[in-house]
Short mmCIF file of C-alpha atoms in Angstrom, two decimals:
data_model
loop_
_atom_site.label_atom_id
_atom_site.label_comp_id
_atom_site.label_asym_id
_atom_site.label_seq_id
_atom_site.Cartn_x
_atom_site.Cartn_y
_atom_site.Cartn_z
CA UNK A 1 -30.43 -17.52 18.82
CA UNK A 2 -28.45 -20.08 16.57
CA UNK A 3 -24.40 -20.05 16.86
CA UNK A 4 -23.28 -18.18 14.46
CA UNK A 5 -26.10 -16.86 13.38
CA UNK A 6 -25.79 -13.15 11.70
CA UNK A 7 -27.72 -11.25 13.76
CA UNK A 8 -25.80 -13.09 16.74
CA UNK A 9 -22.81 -11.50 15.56
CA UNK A 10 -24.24 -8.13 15.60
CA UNK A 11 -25.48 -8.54 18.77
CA UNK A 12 -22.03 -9.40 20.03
CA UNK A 13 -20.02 -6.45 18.62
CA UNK A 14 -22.79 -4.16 20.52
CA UNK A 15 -22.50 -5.94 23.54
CA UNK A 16 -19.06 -5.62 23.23
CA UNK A 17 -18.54 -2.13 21.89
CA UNK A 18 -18.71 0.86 24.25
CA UNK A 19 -19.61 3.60 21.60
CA UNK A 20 -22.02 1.55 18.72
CA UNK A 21 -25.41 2.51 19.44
CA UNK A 22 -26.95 0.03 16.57
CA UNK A 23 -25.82 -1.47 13.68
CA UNK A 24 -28.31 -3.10 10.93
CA UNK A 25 -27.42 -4.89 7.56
CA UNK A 26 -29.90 -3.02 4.98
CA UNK A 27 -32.00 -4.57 1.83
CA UNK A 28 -31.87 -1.55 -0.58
CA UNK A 29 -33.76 -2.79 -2.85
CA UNK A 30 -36.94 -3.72 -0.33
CA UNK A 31 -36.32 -0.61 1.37
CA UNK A 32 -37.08 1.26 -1.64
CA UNK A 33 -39.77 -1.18 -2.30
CA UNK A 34 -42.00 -0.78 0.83
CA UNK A 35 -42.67 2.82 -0.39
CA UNK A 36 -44.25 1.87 -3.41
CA UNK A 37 -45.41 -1.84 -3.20
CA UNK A 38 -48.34 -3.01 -1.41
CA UNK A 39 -47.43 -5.30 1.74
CA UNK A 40 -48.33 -8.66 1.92
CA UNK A 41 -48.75 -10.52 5.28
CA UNK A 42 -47.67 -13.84 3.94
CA UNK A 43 -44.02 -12.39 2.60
CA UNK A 44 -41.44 -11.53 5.23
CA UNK A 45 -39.69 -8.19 5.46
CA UNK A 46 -36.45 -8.40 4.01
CA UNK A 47 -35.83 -4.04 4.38
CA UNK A 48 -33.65 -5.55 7.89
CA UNK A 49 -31.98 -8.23 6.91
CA UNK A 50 -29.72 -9.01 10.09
CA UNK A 51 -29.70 -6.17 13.19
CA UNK A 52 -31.75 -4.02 14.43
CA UNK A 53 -32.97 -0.69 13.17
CA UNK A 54 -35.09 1.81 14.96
CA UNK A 55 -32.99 5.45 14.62
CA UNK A 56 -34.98 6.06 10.93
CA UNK A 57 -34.56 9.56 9.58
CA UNK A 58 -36.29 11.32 6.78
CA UNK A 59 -32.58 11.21 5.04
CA UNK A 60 -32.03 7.27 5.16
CA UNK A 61 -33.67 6.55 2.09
CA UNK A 62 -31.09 9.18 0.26
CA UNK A 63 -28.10 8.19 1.46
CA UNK A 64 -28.78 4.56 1.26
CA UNK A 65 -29.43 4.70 -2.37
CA UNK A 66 -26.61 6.81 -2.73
CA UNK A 67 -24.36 4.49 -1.04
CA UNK A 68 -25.90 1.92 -2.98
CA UNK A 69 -24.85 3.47 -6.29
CA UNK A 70 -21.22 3.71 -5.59
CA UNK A 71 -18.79 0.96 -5.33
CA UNK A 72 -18.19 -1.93 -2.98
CA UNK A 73 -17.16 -0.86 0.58
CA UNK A 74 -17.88 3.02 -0.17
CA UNK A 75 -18.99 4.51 2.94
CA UNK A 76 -20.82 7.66 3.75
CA UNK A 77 -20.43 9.50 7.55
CA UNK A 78 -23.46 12.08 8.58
CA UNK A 79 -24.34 13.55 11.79
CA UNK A 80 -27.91 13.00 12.87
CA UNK A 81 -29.29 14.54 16.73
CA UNK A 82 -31.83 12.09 18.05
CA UNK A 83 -34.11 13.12 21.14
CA UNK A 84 -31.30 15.96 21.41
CA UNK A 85 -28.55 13.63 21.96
CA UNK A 86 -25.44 13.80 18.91
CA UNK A 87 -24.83 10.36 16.79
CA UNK A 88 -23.08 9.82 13.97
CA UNK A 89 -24.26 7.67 11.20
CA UNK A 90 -22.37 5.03 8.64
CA UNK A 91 -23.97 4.03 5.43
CA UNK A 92 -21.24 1.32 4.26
CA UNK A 93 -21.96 -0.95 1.09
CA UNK A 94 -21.99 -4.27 1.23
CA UNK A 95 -23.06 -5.61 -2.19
CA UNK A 96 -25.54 -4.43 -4.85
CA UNK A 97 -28.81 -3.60 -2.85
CA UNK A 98 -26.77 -3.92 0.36
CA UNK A 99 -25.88 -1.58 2.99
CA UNK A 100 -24.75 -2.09 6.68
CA UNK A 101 -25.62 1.42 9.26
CA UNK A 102 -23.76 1.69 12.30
CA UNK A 103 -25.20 4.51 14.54
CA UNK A 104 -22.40 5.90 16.40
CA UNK A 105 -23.03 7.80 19.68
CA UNK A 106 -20.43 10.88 19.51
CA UNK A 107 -20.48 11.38 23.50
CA UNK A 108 -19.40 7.65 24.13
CA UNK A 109 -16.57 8.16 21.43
CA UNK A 110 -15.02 11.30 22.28
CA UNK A 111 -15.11 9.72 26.04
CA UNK A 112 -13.25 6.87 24.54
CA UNK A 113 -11.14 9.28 22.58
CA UNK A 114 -9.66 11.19 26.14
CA UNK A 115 -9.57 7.86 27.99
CA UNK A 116 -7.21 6.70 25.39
CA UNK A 117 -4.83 9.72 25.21
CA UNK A 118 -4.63 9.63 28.92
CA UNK A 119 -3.48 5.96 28.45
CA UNK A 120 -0.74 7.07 25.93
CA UNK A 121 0.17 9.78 27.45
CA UNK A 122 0.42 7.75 30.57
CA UNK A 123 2.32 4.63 28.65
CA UNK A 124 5.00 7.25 27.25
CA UNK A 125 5.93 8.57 31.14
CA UNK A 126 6.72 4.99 32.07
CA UNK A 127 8.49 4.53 29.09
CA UNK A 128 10.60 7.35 29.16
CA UNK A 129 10.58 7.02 33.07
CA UNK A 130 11.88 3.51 32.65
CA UNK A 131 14.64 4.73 29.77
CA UNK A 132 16.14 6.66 32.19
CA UNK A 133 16.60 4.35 34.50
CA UNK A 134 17.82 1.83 32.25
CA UNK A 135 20.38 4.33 31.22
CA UNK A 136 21.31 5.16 34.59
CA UNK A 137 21.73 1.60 35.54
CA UNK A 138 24.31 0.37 32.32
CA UNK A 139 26.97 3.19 33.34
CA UNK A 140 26.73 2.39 37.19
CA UNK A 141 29.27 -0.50 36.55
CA UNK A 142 30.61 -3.24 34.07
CA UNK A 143 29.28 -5.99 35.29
CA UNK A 144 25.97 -5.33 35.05
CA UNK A 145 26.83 -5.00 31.37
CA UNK A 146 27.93 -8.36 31.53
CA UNK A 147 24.49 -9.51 32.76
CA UNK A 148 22.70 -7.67 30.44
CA UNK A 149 24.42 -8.90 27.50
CA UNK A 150 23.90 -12.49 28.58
CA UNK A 151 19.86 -11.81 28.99
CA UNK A 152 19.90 -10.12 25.14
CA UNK A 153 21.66 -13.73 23.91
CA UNK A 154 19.22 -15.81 26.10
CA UNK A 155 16.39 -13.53 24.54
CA UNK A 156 17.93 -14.01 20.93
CA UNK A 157 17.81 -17.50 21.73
CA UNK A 158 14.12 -17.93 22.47
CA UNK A 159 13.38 -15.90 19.53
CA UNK A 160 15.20 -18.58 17.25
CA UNK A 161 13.16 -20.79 18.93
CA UNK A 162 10.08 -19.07 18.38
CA UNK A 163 11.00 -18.99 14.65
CA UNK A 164 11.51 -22.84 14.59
CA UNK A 165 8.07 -23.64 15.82
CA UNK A 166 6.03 -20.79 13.81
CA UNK A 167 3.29 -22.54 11.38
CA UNK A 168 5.90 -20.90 8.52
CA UNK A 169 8.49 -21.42 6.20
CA UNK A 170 11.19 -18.59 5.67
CA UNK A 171 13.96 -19.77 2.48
CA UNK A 172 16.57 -17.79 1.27
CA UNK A 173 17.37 -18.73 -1.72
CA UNK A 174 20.04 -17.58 -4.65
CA UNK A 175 19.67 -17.53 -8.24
CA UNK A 176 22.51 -17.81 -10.56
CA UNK A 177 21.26 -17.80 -14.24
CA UNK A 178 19.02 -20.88 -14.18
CA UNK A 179 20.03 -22.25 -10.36
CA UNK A 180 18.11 -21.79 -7.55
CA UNK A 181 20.15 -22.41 -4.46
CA UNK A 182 18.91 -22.67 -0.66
CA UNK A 183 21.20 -20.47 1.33
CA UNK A 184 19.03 -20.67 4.28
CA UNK A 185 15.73 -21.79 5.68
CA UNK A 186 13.43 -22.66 8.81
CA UNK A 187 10.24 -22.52 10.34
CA UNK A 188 8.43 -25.61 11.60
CA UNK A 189 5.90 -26.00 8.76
CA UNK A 190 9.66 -27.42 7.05
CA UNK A 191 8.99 -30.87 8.25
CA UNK A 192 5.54 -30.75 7.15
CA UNK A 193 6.58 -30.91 4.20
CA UNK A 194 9.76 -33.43 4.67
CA UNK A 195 12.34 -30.79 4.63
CA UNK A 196 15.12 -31.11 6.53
CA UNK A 197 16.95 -27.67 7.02
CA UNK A 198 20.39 -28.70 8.13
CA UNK A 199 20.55 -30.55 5.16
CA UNK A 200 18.97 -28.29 2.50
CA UNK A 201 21.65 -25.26 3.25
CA UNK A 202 23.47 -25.31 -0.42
CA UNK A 203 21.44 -27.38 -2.25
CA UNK A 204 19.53 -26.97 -5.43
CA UNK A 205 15.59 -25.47 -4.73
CA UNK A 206 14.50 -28.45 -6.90
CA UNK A 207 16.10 -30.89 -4.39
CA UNK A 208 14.62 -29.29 -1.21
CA UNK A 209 10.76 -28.79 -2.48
CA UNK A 210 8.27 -31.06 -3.26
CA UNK A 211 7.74 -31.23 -6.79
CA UNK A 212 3.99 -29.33 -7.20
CA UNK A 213 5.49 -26.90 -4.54
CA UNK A 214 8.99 -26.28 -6.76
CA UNK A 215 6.85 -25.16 -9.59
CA UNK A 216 5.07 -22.62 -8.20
CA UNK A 217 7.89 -21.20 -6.61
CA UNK A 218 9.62 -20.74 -9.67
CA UNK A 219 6.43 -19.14 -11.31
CA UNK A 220 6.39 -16.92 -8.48
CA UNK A 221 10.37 -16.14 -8.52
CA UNK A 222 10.27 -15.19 -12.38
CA UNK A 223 7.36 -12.67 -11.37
CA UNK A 224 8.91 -11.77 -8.41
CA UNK A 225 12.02 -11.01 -10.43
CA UNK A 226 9.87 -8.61 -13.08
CA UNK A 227 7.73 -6.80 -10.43
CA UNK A 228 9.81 -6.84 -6.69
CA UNK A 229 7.19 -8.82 -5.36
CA UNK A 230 4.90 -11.51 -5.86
CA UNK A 231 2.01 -13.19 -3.57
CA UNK A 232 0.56 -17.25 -4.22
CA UNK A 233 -1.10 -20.03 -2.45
CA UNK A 234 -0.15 -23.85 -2.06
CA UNK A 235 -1.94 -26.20 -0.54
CA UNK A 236 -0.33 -29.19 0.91
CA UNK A 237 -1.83 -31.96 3.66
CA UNK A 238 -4.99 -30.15 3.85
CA UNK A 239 -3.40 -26.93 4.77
CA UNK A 240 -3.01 -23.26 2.69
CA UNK A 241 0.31 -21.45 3.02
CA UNK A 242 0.67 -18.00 1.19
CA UNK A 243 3.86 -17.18 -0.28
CA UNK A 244 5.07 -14.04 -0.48
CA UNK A 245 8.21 -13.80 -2.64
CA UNK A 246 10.15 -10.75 -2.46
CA UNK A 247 13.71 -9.91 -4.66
CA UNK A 248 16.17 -8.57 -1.94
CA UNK A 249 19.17 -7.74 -3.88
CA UNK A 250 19.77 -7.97 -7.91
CA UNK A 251 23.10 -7.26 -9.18
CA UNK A 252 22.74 -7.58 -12.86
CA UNK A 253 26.14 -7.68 -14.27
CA UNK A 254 26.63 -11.38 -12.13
CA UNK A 255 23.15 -12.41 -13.38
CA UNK A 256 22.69 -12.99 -9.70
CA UNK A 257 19.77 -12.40 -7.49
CA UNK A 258 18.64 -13.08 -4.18
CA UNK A 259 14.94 -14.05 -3.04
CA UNK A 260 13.27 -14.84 -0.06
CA UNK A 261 10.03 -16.51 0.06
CA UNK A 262 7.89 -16.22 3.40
CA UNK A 263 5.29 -18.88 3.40
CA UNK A 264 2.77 -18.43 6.44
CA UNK A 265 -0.38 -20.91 7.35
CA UNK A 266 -3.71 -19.17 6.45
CA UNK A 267 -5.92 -22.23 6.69
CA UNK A 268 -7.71 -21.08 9.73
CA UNK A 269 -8.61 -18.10 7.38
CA UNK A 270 -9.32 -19.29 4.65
CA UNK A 271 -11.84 -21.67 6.58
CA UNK A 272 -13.15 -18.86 8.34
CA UNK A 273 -13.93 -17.10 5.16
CA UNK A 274 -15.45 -20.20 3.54
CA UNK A 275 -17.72 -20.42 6.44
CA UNK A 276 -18.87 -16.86 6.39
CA UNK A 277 -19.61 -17.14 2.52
CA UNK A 278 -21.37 -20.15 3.53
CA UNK A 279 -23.63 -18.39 5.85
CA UNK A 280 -23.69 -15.32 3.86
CA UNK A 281 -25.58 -17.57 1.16
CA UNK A 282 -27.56 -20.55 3.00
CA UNK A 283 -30.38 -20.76 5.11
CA UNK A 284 -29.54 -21.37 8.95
CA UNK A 285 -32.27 -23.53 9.26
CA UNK A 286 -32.72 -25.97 6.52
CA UNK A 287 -28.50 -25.69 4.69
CA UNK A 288 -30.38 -24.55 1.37
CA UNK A 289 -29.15 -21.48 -0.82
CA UNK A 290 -30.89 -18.84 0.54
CA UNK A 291 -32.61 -15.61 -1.43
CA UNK A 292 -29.21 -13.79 -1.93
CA UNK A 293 -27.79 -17.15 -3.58
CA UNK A 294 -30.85 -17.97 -5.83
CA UNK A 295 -30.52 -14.32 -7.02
CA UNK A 296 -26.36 -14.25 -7.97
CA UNK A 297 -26.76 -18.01 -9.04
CA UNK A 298 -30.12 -17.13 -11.53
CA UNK A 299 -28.31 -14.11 -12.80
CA UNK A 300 -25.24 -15.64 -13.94
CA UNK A 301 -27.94 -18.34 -15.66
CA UNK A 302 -29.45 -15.23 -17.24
CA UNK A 303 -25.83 -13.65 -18.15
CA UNK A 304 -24.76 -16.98 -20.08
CA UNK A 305 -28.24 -17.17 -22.17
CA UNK A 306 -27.56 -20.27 -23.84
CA UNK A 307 -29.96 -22.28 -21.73
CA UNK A 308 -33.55 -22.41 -21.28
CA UNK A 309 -34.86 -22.90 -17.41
CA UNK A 310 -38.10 -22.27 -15.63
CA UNK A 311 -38.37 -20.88 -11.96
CA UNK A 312 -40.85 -22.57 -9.65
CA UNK A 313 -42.31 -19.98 -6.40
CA UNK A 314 -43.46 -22.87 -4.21
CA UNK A 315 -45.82 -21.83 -1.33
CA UNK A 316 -47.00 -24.84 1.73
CA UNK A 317 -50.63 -24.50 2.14
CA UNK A 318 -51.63 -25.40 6.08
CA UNK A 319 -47.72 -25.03 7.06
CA UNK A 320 -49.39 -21.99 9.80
CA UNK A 321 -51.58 -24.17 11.04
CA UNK A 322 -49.62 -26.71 11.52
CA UNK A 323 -47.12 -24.25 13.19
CA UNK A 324 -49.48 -22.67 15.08
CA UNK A 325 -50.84 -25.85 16.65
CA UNK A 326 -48.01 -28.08 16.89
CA UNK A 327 -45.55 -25.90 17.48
CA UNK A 328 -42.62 -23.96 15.78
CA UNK A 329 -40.11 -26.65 17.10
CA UNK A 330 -42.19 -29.36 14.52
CA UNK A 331 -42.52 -26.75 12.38
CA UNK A 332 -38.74 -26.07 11.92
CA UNK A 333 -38.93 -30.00 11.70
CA UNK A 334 -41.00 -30.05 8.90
CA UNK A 335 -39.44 -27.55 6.89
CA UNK A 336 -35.96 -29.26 7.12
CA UNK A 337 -37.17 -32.65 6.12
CA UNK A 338 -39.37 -30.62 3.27
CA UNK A 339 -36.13 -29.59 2.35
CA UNK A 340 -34.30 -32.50 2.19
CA UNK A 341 -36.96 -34.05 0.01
CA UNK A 342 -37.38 -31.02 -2.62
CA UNK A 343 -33.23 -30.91 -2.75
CA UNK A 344 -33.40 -34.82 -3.98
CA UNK A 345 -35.48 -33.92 -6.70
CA UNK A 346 -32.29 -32.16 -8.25
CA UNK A 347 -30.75 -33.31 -11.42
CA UNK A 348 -28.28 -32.10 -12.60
CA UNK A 349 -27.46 -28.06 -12.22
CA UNK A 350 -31.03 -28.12 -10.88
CA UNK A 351 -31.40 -26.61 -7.02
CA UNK A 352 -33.76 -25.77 -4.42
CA UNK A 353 -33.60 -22.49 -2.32
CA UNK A 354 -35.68 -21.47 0.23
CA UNK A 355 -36.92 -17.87 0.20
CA UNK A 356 -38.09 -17.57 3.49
CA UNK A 357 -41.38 -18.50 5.89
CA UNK A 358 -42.75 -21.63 4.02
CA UNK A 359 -41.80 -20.60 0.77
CA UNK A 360 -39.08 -22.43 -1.12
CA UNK A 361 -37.80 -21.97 -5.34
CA UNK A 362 -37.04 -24.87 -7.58
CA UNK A 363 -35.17 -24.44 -10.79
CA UNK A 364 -35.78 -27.22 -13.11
CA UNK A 365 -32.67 -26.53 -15.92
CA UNK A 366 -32.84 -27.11 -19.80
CA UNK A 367 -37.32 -27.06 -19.62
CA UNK A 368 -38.18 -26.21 -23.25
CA UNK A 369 -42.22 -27.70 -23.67
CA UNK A 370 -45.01 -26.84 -21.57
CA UNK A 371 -45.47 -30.71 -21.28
CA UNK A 372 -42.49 -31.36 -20.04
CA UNK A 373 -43.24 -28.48 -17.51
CA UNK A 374 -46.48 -29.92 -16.46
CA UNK A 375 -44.43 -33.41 -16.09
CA UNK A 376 -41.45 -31.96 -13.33
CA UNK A 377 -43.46 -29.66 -11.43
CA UNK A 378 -46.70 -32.40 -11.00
CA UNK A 379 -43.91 -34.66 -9.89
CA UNK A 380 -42.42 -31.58 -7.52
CA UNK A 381 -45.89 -31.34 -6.37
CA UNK A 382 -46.43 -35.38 -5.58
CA UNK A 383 -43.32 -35.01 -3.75
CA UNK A 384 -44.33 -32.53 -1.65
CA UNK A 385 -47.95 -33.92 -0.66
CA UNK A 386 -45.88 -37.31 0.69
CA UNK A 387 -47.07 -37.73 4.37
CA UNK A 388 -44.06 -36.29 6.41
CA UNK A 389 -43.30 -38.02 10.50
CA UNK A 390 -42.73 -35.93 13.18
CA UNK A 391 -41.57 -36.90 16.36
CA UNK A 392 -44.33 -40.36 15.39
CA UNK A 393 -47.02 -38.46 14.44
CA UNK A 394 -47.81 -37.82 10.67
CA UNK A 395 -48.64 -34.86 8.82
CA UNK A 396 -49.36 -33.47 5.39
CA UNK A 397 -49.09 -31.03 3.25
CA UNK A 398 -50.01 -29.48 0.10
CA UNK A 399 -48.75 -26.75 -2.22
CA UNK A 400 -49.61 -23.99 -4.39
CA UNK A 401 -46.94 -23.53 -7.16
CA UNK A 402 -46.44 -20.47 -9.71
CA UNK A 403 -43.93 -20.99 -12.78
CA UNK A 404 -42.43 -18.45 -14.65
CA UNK A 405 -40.42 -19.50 -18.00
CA UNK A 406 -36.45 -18.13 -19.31
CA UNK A 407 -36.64 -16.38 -21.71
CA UNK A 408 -40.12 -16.66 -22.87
CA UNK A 409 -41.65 -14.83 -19.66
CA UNK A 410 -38.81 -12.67 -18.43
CA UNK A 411 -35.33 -11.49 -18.68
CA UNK A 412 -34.19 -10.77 -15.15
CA UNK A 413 -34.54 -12.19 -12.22
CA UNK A 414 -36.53 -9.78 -10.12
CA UNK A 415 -39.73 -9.86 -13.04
CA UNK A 416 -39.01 -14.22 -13.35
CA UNK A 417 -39.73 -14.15 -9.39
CA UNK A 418 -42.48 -11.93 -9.56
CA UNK A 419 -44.38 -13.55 -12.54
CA UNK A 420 -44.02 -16.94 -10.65
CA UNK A 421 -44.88 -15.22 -7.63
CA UNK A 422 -48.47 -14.03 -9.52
CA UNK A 423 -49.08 -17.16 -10.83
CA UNK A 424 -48.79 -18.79 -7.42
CA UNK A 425 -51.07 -16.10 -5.97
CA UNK A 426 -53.76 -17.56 -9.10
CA UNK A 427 -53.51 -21.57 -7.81
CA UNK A 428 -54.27 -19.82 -3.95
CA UNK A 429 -57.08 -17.89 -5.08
CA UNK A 430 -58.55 -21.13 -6.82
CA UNK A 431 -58.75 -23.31 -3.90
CA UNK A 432 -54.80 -24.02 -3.65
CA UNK A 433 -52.79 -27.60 -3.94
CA UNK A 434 -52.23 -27.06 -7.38
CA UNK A 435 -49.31 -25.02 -9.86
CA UNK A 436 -49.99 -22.67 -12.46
CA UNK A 437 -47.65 -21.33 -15.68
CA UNK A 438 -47.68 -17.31 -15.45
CA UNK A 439 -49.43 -16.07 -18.69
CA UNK A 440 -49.93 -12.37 -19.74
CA UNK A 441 -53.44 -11.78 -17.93
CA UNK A 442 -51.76 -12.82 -14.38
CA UNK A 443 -50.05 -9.02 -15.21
CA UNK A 444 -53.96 -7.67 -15.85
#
């Protein structure tokens, strides 16, 4: 299993968690689909996206749709009895057509539950064991007072310390009418940005900051000055700092209010969420936009409707056998160089995605003529049929490609996927290596 792969994840948070029986990321949408749409082999299940899923009850399909209808990060909590043991179960939504479960076993939790009241309850005793103690010991005699006191300024000492090097910037600052003055500042993210805080005590803001920094402190200031409180992000040397300015004190007959901004590094988090996005939309294996991200990125096409754009369902014929034969580590092979080539083809806001298996989309943008559709998808099809090398031995491949046509065929993209999808299904029934524009009788 690939680092950082989804379903690696879930298996870590059950290996590590004590009461999570199973947890499973849910397709809605092809959950409610197996029910009344006839399987195909060739297409892979997409009802279990990432986890695993095997405690099904005759109430799933309820409360996932309901979950499904409410709004992001709703959640709904049941009680289930499996085999005559107690679990709870979490329907949480994730997106539009999809929901995470997490099967919790009650026994484990309610175990987990007493072990941690004991630890409280245990924590508390010392503490107030300790107090006592403490107590005891500062009236026994002065000069243990003396010591004491000498420990809290060593402590208070190491916490200035601490302050200094924290990947932050704390300023106080003053504002007098239309001055902002630095009464006091520190943090070790100061010299990042050429700061010197011995020197900036007194000074104008505008003399301290760097000049794309000053201005959106002063945005933030005047909101902060309306509303208490105000949150924004700078980015300076490749790092992200939020800034949360906060008024402290505002004594309006002096015009005269005082602000402090707190500035901490978030650029580890902000990469981390960049990466999960990433992940969230892109293949593991070949980097393309995967089926999630061709749907969001065709719907927003469809939601502008001021362009014209066909959708292209590309199927490899002889990719199994080749699998099966050479084996899946060519075969991974094979589909990343296939996608390497296809995503070259791009112009423009065209993009490849792979759907899954050997199946891949192409969106050629701004098609308007069936001859200029014939022209890009024979081309997408020449492309494809290239001889591909493997590890010095050579291999080919044909394809069998269904188009479907915006606006003309459909207006959504779950019928422009399907109508391609048909028409593909035509050009395989005909012999294959070959693509196909849906028409009306593909429907028949």
């Amino acid at each position: 299993m690939k680092k950082n792969d989804p379903n690696a994840l879930l298996k870590n948070i059950l290996d590590e968690s004590e009461f999570i029986h199973e947890i499973a990321v849910i397709n809605v949408e092809a959950w409610n689909d197996r029910f009344t749409e006839e399987k195909r082999a060739h297409l892979q299940d997409f009802t279990v996206e990432y986890g695993a899923y095997s405690a099904f009850t005759a109430h799933d399909t309820y409360y996932l749709n309901k979950i499904n209808s409410m709004g992001l990060n709703s959640s709904i909590k049941k009680a289930v009895t499996i085999e005559g043991k107690e679990y709870t179960k979490i329907y949480k939504k994730l997106r539009n057509d999809q929901a995470i479960i997490f099967l919790i076993d009650d026994s484990d939790k309610e175990y987990l539950k007493r072990r941690m009241i004991w630890i409280i309850l245990g924590g508390l005793l010392l503490i107030c064991i300790t107090g006592f103690f403490m107590v005891f010991s500062y009236t026994k005699s002065y000069s243990e007072l003396l010591k004491l006191e000498k420990k809290r300024l060593k402590i208070a000492n190491e916490y200035r310390h601490t302050v200094q090097i924290l990947p932050s910037i704390i300023l106080r600052l003053v504002k007098n009418r239309d001055n902002i003055i630095v009464k006091h500042c520190e943090g070790k993210a100061l010299s990042e940005l050429g700061i010197d805080a011995s020197s900036a005590h007194d000074k104008l803001l505008e003399e301290v900051l760097p000049k794309d920094y000053y201005k959106l402190a002063v945005e933030g200031i005047s909101q902060a000055c309306k509303n208490r409180e105000y949150i924004f992000e700078h980015s300076f040397n490749k790092k992200v700092y939020e800034n949360k300015v906060q008024l402290i004190a505002d004594i309006s007959d002096e015009h005269i209010q005082e602000i402090i901004i707190f500035a901490n590094d978030i650029t580890r988090i902000r990469e981390s969420e960049d990466k999960a996005k990433y992940l969230a939309y892109h293949d593991n294996l070949t980097d393309l936009p995967n089926r999630l991200c061709l749907k969001e990125r065709v719907e927003a096409l469809i939601k502008e409707m001021d362009r014209h754009f066909i959708m292209c369902f590309i199927d490899l014929d002889g990719f199994k056998e080749i699998n099966d034969t050479a084996g899946h580590d060519v075969g991974d092979k094979l589909l990343k160089a296939m996608a390497d080539r296809i995503s070259e083809l791009a112009d423009n806001d065209d993009f490849a995605a792979r759907i899954g298996g050997d199946e891949f989309a192409f969106i050629f943008m701004d098609i308007d003529s069936d001859n200029q559709i014939k022209e890009k998808v024979d081309n997408l099809s020449k492309i494809i049929a290239a001889p591909f090398t493997i590890d010095g031995q050579s291999y080919s491949l044909t394809s069998s490609i269904g188009v479907s046509r915006f606006p003309k065929d459909a207006l959504s993209y779950n019928e422009l996927i399907k109508k391609s999808d048909l028409a593909m299904y035509e050009i395989k029934d005909n012999g294959k290596d070959g693509f196909k524009i849906f028409t009306s009788e593909e429907m028949v």
